[in-house]
PDB file of C-alpha atoms in Angstrom:
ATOM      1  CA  UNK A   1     -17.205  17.815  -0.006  1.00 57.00           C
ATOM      2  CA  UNK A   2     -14.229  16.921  -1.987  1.00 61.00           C
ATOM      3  CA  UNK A   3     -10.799  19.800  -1.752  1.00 63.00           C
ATOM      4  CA  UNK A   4      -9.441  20.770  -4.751  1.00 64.00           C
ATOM      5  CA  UNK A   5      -6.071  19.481  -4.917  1.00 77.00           C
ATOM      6  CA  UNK A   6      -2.761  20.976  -6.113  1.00 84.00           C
ATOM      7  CA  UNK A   7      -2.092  18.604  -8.097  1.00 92.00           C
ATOM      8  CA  UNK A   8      -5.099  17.953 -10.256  1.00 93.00           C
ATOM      9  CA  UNK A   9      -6.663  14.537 -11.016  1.00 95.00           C
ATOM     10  CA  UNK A  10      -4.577  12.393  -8.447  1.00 96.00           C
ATOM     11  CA  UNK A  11      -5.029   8.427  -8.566  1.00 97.00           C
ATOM     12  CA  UNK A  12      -3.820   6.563  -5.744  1.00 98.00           C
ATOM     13  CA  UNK A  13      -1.330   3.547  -5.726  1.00 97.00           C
ATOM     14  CA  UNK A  14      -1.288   1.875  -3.039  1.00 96.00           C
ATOM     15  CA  UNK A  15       1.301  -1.091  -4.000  1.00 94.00           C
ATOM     16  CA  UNK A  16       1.367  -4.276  -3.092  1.00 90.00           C
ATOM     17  CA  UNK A  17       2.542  -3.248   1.173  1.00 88.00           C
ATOM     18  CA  UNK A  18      -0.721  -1.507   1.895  1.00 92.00           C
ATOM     19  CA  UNK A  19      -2.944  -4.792   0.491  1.00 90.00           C
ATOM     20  CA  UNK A  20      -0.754  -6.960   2.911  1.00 88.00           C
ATOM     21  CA  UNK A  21       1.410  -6.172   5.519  1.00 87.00           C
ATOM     22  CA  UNK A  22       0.681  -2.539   6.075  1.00 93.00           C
ATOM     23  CA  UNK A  23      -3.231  -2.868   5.629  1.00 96.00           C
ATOM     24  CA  UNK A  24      -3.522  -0.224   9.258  1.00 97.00           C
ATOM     25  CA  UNK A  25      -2.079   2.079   6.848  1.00 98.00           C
ATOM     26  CA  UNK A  26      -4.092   1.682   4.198  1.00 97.00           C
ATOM     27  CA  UNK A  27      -7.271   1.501   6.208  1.00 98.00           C
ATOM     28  CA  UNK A  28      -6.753   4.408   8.461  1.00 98.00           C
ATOM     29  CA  UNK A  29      -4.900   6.591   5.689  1.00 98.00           C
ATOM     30  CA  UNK A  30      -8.582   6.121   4.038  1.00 97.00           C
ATOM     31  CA  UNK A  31     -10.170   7.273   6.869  1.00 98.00           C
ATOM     32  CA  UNK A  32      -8.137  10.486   7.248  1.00 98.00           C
ATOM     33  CA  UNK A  33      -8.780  10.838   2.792  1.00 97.00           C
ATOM     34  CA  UNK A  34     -12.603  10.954   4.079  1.00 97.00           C
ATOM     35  CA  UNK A  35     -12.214  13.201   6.797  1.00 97.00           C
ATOM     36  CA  UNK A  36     -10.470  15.732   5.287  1.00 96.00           C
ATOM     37  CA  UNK A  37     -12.152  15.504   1.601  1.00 94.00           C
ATOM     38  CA  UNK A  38      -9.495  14.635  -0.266  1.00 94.00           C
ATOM     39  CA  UNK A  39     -10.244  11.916  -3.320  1.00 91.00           C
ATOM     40  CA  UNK A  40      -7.883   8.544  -2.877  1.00 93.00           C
ATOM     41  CA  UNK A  41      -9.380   6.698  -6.131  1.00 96.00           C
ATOM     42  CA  UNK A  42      -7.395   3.561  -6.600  1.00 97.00           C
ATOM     43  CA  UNK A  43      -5.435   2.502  -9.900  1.00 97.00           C
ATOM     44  CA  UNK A  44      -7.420  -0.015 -11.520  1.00 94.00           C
ATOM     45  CA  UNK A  45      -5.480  -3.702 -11.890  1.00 96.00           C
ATOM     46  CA  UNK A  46      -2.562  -2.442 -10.738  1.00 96.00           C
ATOM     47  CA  UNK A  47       0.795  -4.649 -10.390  1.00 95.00           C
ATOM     48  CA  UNK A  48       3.971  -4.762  -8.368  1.00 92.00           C
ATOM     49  CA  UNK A  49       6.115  -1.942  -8.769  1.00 92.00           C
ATOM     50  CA  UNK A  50       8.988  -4.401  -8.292  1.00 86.00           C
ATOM     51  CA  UNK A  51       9.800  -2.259  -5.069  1.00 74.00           C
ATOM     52  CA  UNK A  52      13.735  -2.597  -4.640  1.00 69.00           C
ATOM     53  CA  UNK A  53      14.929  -5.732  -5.657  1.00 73.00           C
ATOM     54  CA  UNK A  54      13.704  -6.401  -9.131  1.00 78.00           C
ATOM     55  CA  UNK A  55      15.700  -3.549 -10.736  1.00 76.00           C
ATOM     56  CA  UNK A  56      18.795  -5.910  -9.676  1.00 75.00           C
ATOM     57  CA  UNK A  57      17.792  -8.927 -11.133  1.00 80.00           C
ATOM     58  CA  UNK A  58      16.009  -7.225 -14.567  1.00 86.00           C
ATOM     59  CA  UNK A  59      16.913  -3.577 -15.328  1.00 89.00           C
ATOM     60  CA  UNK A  60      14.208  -3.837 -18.083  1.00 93.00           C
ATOM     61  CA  UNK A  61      11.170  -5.558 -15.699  1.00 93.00           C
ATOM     62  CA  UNK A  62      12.655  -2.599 -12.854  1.00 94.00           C
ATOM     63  CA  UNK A  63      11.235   0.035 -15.116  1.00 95.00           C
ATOM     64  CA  UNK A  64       8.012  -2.024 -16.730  1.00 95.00           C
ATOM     65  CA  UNK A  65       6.677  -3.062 -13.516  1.00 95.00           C
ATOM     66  CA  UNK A  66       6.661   0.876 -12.380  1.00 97.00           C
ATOM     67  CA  UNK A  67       5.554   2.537 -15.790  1.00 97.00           C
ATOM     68  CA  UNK A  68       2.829  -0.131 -16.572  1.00 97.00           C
ATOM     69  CA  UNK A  69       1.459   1.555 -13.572  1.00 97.00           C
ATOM     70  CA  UNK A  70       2.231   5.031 -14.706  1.00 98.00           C
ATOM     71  CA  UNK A  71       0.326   4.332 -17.737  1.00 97.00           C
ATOM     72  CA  UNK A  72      -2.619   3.236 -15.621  1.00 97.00           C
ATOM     73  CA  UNK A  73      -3.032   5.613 -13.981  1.00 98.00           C
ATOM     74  CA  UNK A  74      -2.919   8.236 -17.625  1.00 97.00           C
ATOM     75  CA  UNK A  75      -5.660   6.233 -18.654  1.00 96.00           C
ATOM     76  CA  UNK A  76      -8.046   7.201 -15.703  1.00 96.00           C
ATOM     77  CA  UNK A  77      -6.841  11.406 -16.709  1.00 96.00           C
ATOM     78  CA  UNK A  78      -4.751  11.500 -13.514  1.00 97.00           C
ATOM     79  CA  UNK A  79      -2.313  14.043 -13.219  1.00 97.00           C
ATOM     80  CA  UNK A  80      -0.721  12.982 -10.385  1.00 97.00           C
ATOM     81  CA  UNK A  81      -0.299   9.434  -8.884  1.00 98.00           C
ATOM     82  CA  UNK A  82      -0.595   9.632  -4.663  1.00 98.00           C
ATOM     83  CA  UNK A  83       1.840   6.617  -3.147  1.00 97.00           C
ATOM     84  CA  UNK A  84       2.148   5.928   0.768  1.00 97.00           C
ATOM     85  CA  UNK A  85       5.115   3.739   0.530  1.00 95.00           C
ATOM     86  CA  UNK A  86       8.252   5.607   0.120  1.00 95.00           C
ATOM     87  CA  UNK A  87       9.845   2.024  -1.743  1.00 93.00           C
ATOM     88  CA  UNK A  88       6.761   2.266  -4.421  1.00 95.00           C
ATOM     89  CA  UNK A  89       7.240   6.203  -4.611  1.00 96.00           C
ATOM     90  CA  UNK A  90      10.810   5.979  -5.340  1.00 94.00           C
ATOM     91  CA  UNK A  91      10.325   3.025  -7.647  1.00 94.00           C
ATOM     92  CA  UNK A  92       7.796   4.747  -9.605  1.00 96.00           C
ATOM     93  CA  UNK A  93       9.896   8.248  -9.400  1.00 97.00           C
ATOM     94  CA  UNK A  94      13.280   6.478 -10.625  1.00 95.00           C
ATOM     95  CA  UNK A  95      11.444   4.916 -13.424  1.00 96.00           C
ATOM     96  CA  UNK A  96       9.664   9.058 -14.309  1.00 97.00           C
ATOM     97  CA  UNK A  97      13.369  10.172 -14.278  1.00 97.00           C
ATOM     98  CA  UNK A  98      14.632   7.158 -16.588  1.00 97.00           C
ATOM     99  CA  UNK A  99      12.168   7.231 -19.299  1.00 97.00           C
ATOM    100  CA  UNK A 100      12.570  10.936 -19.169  1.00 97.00           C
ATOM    101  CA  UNK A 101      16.374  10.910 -19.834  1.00 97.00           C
ATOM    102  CA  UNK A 102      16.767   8.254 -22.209  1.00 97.00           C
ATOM    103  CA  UNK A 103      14.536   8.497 -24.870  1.00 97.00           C
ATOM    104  CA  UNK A 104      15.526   5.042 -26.423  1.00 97.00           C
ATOM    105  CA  UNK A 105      14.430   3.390 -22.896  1.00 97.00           C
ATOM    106  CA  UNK A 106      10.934   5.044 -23.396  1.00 97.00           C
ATOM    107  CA  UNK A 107      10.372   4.079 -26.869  1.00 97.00           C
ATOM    108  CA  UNK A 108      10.989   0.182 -25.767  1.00 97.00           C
ATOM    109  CA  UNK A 109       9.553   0.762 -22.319  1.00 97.00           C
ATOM    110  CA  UNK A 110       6.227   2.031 -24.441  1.00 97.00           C
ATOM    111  CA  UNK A 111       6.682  -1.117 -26.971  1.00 97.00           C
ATOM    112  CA  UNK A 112       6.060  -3.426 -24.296  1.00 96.00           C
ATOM    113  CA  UNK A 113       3.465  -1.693 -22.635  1.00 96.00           C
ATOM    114  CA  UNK A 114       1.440  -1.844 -26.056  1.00 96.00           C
ATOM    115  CA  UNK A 115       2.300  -5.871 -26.326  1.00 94.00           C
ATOM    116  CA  UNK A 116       0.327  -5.556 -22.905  1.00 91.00           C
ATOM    117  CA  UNK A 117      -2.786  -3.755 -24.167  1.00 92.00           C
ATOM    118  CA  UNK A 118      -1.610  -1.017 -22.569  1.00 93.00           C
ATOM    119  CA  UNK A 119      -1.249   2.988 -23.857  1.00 90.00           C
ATOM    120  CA  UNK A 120       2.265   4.925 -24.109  1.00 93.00           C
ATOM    121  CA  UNK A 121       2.538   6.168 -21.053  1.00 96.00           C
ATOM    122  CA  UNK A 122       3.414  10.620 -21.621  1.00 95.00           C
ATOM    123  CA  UNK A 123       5.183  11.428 -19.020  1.00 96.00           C
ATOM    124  CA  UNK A 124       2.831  13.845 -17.334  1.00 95.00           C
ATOM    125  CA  UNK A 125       2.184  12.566 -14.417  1.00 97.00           C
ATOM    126  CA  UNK A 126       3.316  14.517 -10.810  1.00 96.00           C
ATOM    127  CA  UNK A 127       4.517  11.607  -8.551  1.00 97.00           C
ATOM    128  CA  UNK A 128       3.400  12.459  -4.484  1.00 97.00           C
ATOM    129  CA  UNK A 129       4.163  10.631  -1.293  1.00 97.00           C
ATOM    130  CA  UNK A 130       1.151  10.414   0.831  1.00 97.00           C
ATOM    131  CA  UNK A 131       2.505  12.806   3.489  1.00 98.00           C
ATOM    132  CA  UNK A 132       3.453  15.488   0.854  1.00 96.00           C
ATOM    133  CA  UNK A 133      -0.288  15.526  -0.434  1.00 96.00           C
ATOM    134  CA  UNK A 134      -1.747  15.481   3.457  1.00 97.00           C
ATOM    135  CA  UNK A 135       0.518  18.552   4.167  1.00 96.00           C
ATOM    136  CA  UNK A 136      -0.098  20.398   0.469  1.00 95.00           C
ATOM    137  CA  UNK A 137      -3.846  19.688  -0.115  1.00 94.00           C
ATOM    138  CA  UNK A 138      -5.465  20.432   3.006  1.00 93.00           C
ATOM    139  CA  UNK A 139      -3.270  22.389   4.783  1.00 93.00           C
ATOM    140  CA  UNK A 140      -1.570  22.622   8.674  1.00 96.00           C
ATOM    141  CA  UNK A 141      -4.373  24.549   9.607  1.00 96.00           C
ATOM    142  CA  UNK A 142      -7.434  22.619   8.430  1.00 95.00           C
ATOM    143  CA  UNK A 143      -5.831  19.673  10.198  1.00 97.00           C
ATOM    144  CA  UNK A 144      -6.457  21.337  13.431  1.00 98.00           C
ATOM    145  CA  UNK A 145      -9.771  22.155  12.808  1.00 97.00           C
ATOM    146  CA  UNK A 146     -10.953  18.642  12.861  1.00 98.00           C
ATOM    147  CA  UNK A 147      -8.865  17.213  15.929  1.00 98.00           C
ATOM    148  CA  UNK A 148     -11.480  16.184  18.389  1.00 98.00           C
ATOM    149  CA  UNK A 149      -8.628  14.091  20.911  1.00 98.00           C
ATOM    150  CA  UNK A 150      -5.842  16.381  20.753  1.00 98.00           C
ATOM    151  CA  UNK A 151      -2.717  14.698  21.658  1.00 98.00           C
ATOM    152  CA  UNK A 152      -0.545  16.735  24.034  1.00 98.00           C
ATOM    153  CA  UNK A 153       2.003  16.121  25.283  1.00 96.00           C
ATOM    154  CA  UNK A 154       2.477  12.794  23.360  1.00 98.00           C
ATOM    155  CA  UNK A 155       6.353  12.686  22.763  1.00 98.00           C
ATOM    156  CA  UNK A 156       6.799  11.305  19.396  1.00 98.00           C
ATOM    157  CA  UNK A 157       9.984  10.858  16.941  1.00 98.00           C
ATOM    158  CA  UNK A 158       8.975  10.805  13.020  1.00 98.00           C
ATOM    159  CA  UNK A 159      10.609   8.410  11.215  1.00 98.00           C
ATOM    160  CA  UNK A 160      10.680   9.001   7.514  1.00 97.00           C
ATOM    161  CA  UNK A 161      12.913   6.640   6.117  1.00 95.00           C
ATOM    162  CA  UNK A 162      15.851   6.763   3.797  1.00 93.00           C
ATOM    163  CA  UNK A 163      13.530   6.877   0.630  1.00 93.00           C
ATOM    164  CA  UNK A 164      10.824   9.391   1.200  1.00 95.00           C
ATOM    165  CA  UNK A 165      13.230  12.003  -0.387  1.00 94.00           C
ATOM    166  CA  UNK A 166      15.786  10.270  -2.094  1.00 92.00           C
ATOM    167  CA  UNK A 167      17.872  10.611  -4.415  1.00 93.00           C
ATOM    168  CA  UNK A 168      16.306  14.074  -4.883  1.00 94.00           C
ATOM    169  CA  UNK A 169      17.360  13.495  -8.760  1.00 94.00           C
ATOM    170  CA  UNK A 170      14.483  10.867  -8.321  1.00 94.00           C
ATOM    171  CA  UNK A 171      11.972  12.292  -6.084  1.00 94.00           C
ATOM    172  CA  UNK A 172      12.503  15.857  -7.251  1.00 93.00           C
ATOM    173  CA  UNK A 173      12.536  16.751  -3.064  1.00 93.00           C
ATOM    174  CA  UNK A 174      13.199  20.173  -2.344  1.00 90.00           C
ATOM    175  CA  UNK A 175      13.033  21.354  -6.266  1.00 88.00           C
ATOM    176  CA  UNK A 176       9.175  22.909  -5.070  1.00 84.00           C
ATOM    177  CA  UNK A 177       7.325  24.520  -2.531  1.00 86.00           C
ATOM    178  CA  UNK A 178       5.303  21.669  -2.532  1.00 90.00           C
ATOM    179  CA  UNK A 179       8.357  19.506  -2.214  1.00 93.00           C
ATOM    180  CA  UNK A 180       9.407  18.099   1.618  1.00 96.00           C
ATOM    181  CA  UNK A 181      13.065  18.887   2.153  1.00 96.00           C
ATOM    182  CA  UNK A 182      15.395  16.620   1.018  1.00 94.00           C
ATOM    183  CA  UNK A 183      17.875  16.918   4.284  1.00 92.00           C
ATOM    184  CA  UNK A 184      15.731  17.791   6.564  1.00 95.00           C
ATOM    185  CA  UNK A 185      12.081  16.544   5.770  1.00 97.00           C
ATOM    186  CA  UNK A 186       9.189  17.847   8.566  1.00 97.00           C
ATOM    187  CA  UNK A 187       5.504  17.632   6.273  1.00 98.00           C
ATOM    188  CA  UNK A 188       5.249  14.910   9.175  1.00 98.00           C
ATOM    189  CA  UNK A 189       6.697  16.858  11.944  1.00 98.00           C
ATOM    190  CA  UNK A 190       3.739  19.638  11.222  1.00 98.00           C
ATOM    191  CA  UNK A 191       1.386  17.262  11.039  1.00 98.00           C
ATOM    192  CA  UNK A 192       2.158  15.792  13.768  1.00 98.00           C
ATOM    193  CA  UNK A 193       2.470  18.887  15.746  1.00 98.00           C
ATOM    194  CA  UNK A 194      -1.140  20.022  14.609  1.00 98.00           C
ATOM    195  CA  UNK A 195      -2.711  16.824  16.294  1.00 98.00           C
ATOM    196  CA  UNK A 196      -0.844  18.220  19.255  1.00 98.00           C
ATOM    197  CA  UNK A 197       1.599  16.051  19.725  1.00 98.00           C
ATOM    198  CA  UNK A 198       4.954  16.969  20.820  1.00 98.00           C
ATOM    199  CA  UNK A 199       8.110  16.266  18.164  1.00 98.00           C
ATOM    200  CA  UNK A 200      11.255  15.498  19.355  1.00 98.00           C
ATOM    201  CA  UNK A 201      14.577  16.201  17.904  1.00 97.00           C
ATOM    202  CA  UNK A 202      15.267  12.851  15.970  1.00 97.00           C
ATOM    203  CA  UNK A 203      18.256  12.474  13.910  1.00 95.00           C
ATOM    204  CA  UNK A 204      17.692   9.076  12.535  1.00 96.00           C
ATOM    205  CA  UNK A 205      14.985  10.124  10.672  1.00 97.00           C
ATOM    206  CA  UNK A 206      16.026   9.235   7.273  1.00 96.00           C
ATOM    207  CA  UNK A 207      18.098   7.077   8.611  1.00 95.00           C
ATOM    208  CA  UNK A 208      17.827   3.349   6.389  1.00 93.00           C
ATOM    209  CA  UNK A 209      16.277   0.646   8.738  1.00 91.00           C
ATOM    210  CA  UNK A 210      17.418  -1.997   6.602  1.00 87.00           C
ATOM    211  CA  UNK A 211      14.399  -3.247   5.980  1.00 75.00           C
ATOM    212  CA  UNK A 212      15.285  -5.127   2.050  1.00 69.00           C
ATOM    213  CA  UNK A 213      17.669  -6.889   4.096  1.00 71.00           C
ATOM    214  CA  UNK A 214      15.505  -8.399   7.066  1.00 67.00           C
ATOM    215  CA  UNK A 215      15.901 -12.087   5.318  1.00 66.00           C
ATOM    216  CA  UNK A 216      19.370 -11.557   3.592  1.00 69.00           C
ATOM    217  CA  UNK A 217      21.172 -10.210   6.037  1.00 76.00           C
ATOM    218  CA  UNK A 218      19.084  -9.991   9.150  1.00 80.00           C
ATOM    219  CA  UNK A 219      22.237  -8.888  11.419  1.00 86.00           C
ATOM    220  CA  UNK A 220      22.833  -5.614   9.200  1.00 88.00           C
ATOM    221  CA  UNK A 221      19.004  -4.853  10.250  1.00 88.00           C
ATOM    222  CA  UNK A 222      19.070  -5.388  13.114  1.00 91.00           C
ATOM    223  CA  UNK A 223      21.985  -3.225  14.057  1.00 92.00           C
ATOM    224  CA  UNK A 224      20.272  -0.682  11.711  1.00 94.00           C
ATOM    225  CA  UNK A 225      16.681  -0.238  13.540  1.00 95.00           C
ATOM    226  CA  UNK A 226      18.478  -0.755  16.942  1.00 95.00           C
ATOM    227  CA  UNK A 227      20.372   2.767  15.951  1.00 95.00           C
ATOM    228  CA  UNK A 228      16.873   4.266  15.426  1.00 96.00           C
ATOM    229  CA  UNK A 229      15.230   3.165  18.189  1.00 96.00           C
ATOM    230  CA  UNK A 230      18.084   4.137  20.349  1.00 95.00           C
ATOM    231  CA  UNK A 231      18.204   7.634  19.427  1.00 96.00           C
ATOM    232  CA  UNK A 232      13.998   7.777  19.432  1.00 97.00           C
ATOM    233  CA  UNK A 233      14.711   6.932  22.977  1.00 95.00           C
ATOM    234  CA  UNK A 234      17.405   9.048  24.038  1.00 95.00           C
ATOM    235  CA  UNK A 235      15.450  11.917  22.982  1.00 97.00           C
ATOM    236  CA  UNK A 236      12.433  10.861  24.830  1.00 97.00           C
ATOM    237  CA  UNK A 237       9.738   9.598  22.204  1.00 98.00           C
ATOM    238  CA  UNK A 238       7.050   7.425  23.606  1.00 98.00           C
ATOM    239  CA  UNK A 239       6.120   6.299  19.876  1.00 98.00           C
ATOM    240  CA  UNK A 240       7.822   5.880  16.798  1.00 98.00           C
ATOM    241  CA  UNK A 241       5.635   7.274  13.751  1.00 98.00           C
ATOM    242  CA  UNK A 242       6.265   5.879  10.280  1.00 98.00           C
ATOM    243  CA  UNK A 243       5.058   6.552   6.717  1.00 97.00           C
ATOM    244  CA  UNK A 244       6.533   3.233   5.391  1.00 95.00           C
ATOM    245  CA  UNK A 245       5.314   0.263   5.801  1.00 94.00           C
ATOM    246  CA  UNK A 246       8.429  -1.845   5.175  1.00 91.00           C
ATOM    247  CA  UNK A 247      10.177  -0.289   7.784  1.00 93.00           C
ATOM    248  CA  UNK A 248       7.100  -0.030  10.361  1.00 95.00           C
ATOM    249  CA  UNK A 249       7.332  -4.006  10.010  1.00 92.00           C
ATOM    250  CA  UNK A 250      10.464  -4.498   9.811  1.00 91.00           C
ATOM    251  CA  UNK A 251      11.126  -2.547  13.259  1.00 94.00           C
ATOM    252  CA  UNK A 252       8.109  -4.134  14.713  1.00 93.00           C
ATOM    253  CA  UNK A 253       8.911  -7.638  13.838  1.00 90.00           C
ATOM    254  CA  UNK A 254      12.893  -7.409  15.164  1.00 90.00           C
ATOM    255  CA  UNK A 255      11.898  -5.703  18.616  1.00 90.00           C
ATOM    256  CA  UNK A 256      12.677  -8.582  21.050  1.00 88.00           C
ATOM    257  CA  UNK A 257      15.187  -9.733  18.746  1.00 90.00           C
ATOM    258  CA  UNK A 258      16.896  -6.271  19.363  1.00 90.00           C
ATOM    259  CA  UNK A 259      16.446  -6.241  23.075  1.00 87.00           C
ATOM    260  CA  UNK A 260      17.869  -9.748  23.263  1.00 88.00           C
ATOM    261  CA  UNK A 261      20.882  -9.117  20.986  1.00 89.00           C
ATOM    262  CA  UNK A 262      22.100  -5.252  22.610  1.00 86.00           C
ATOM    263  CA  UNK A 263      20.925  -6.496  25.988  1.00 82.00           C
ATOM    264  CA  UNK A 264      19.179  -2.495  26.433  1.00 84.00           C
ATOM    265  CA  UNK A 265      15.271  -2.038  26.334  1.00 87.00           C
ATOM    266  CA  UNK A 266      14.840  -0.029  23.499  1.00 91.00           C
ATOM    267  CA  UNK A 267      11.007  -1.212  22.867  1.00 91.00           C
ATOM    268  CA  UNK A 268       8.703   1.566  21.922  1.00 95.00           C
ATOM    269  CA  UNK A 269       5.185   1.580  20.217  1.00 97.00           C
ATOM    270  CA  UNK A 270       5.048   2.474  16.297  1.00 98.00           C
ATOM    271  CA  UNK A 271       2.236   3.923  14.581  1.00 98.00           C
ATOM    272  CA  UNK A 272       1.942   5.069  11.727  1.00 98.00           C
ATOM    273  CA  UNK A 273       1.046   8.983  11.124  1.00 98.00           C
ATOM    274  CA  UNK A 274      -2.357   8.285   9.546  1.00 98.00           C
ATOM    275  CA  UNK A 275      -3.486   5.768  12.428  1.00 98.00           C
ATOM    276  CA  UNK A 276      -2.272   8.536  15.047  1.00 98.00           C
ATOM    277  CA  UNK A 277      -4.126  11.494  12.909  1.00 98.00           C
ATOM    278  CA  UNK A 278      -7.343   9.267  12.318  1.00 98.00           C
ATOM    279  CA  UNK A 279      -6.888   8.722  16.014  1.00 98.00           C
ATOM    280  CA  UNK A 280      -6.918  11.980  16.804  1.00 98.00           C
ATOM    281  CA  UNK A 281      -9.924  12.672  14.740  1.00 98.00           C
ATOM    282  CA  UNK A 282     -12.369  11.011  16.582  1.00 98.00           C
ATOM    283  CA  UNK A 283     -12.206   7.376  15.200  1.00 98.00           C
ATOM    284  CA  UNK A 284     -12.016   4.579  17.720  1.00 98.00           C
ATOM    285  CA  UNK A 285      -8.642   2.756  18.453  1.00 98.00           C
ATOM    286  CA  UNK A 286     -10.534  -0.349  16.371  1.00 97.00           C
ATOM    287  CA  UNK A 287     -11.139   2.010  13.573  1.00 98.00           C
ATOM    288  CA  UNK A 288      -7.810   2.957  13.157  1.00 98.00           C
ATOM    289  CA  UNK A 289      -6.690  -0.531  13.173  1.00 97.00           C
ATOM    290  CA  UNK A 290      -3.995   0.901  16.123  1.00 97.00           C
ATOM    291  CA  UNK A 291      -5.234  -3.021  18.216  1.00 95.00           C
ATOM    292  CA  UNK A 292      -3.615  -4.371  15.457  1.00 93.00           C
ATOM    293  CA  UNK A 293      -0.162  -3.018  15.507  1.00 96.00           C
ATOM    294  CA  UNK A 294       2.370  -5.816  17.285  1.00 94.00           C
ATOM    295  CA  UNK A 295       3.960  -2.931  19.522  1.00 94.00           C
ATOM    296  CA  UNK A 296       0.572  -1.808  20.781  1.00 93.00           C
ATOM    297  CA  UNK A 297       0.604   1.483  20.460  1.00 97.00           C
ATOM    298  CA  UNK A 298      -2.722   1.914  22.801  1.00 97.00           C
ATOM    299  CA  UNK A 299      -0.564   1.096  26.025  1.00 94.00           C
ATOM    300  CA  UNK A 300       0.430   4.716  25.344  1.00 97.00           C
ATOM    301  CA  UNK A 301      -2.144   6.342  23.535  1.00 98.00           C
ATOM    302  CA  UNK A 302      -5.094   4.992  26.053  1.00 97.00           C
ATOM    303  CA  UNK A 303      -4.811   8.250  28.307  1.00 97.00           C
ATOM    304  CA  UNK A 304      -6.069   9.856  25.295  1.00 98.00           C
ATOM    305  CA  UNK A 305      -9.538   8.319  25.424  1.00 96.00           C
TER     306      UNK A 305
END
């Protein structure tokens, strides 16, 4: 049975990170879509969204790359478009709020897109991070209902990221009940809580991990995800749960170089929240692609089985 949704038609985007490096999170995200009855119907040839580089090379390719996707995504009726990557979602927000205040921008914005064989794109679309339409289609309480491993007493610090509600200007957070809070987001800490997990205060969790900068400036990231981990820690998480993929990998991947460089063991197990909610659903370890995370989260979550 499929849930009506708040937000209508709703096509799903799930950008270049969830084809590649953050496939766990595309796979087991899918898995929790299925579980709960929620429809995760993929935009057709989509592209790039240029994530957050391109916009500072080519203004004009910054906003094509997003809207050509927009306009996909029209052409299948959608009325919303569902990303899990809080780079694509503000890339594809920032482009909604350009093309909505300039109307000179739009009219060559839609000029292109016809030279591409695409339609105008109308602006209509709602644009939802993946843990906003969990939390608002379903509900806390349905969640509940279908954990068959409940996780207590799992300690666990939700990491957000710096994008998943910012700039609000972009990502409209906090302008709608429906809306995480832009200072203070917790969608993730309820759902988290309703697999029965236990949150822990964590204030790094917008906190920027540097992940754009891994190859440009490795050092800045480095000192950036240390700070995170460090304050997971000193609160007493056992896992790390993301809802980005850049900076799941980016954390994962700089681990030992962080425990070399700060001389302190700050290694900890990331998941990401879908893995840990398919998880706790039923689905084998396998099935949620957690044996395929580098930090292992299993070492942890095998008292669970």
């Amino acid at each position: 049975m499929t849930l009506p949704t708040p937000y209508g038609k709703v096509a799903f985007y799930p950008g270049c990170a969830l084809d590649g490096l953050g496939k766990a999170y595309d796979v087991s995200l899918k898995l929790v879509a299925q579980d709960l009855g929620i429809p995760l119907e993929r935009i057709e040839d989509y592209n790039c969204c240029g994530a957050l580089e391109v916009k500072n090379v080519n203004t004009m390719a910054g906003i094509l790359l997003p809207a050509r996707n927009l306009a996909l995504a029209r052409e299948m009726g959608a009325d919303a478009v569902v990303s899990a990557c809080p780079g694509c979602h503000y890339s594809l927000s920032r482009t909604q709020y350009y093309l909505t205040k300039y109307p000179k921008l739009r009219e060559k914005t839609n000029m292109y897109l016809e030279k591409m064989g695409t339609k105008n794109y109308d602006l209509k679309l709602m644009l939802v991070h993946a843990v906003e339409y969990v939390y608002n289609t379903v509900g806390i309480e349905a969640i509940k209902a279908k954990v068959k491993r409940p996780l207590t007493g799992l300690k666990v610090a939700p990491y957000y990221g710096c994008l998943y509600v910012r700039p609000k200007s972009y990502t409209l957070a906090g302008y709608m009940k429906i809306r995480d809070d832009p200072e203070r987001p917790f969608f993730m800490d309820e759902i988290l809580k309703a697999l029965g997990a236990e949150v822990v205060p964590f204030e790094a969790k917008t906190m920027c991990c540097g992940g754009p900068h891994v190859y440009s400036d490795a050092e800045v990231a480095i000192h950036l995800e240390a700070r995170i981990l460090k304050e997971a820690k000193r609160n007493g998480a056992e896992i790390l749960v993301t809802d980005c993929p850049l900076g799941h990998v980016a954390i994962e991947t700089n681990m030992e170089k962080i425990a070399q460089k700060y001389g302190e063991d700050l290694r900890m197990p990331l998941a990401y929240f879908s893995q840990l909610v398919a998880f706790a659903f039923g689905h084998s370890p396998e099935e949620a692609l957690l044996t395929a995370n580098i930090t292992n989260p299993m070492s942890i979550l095998k008292r669970y089985l």
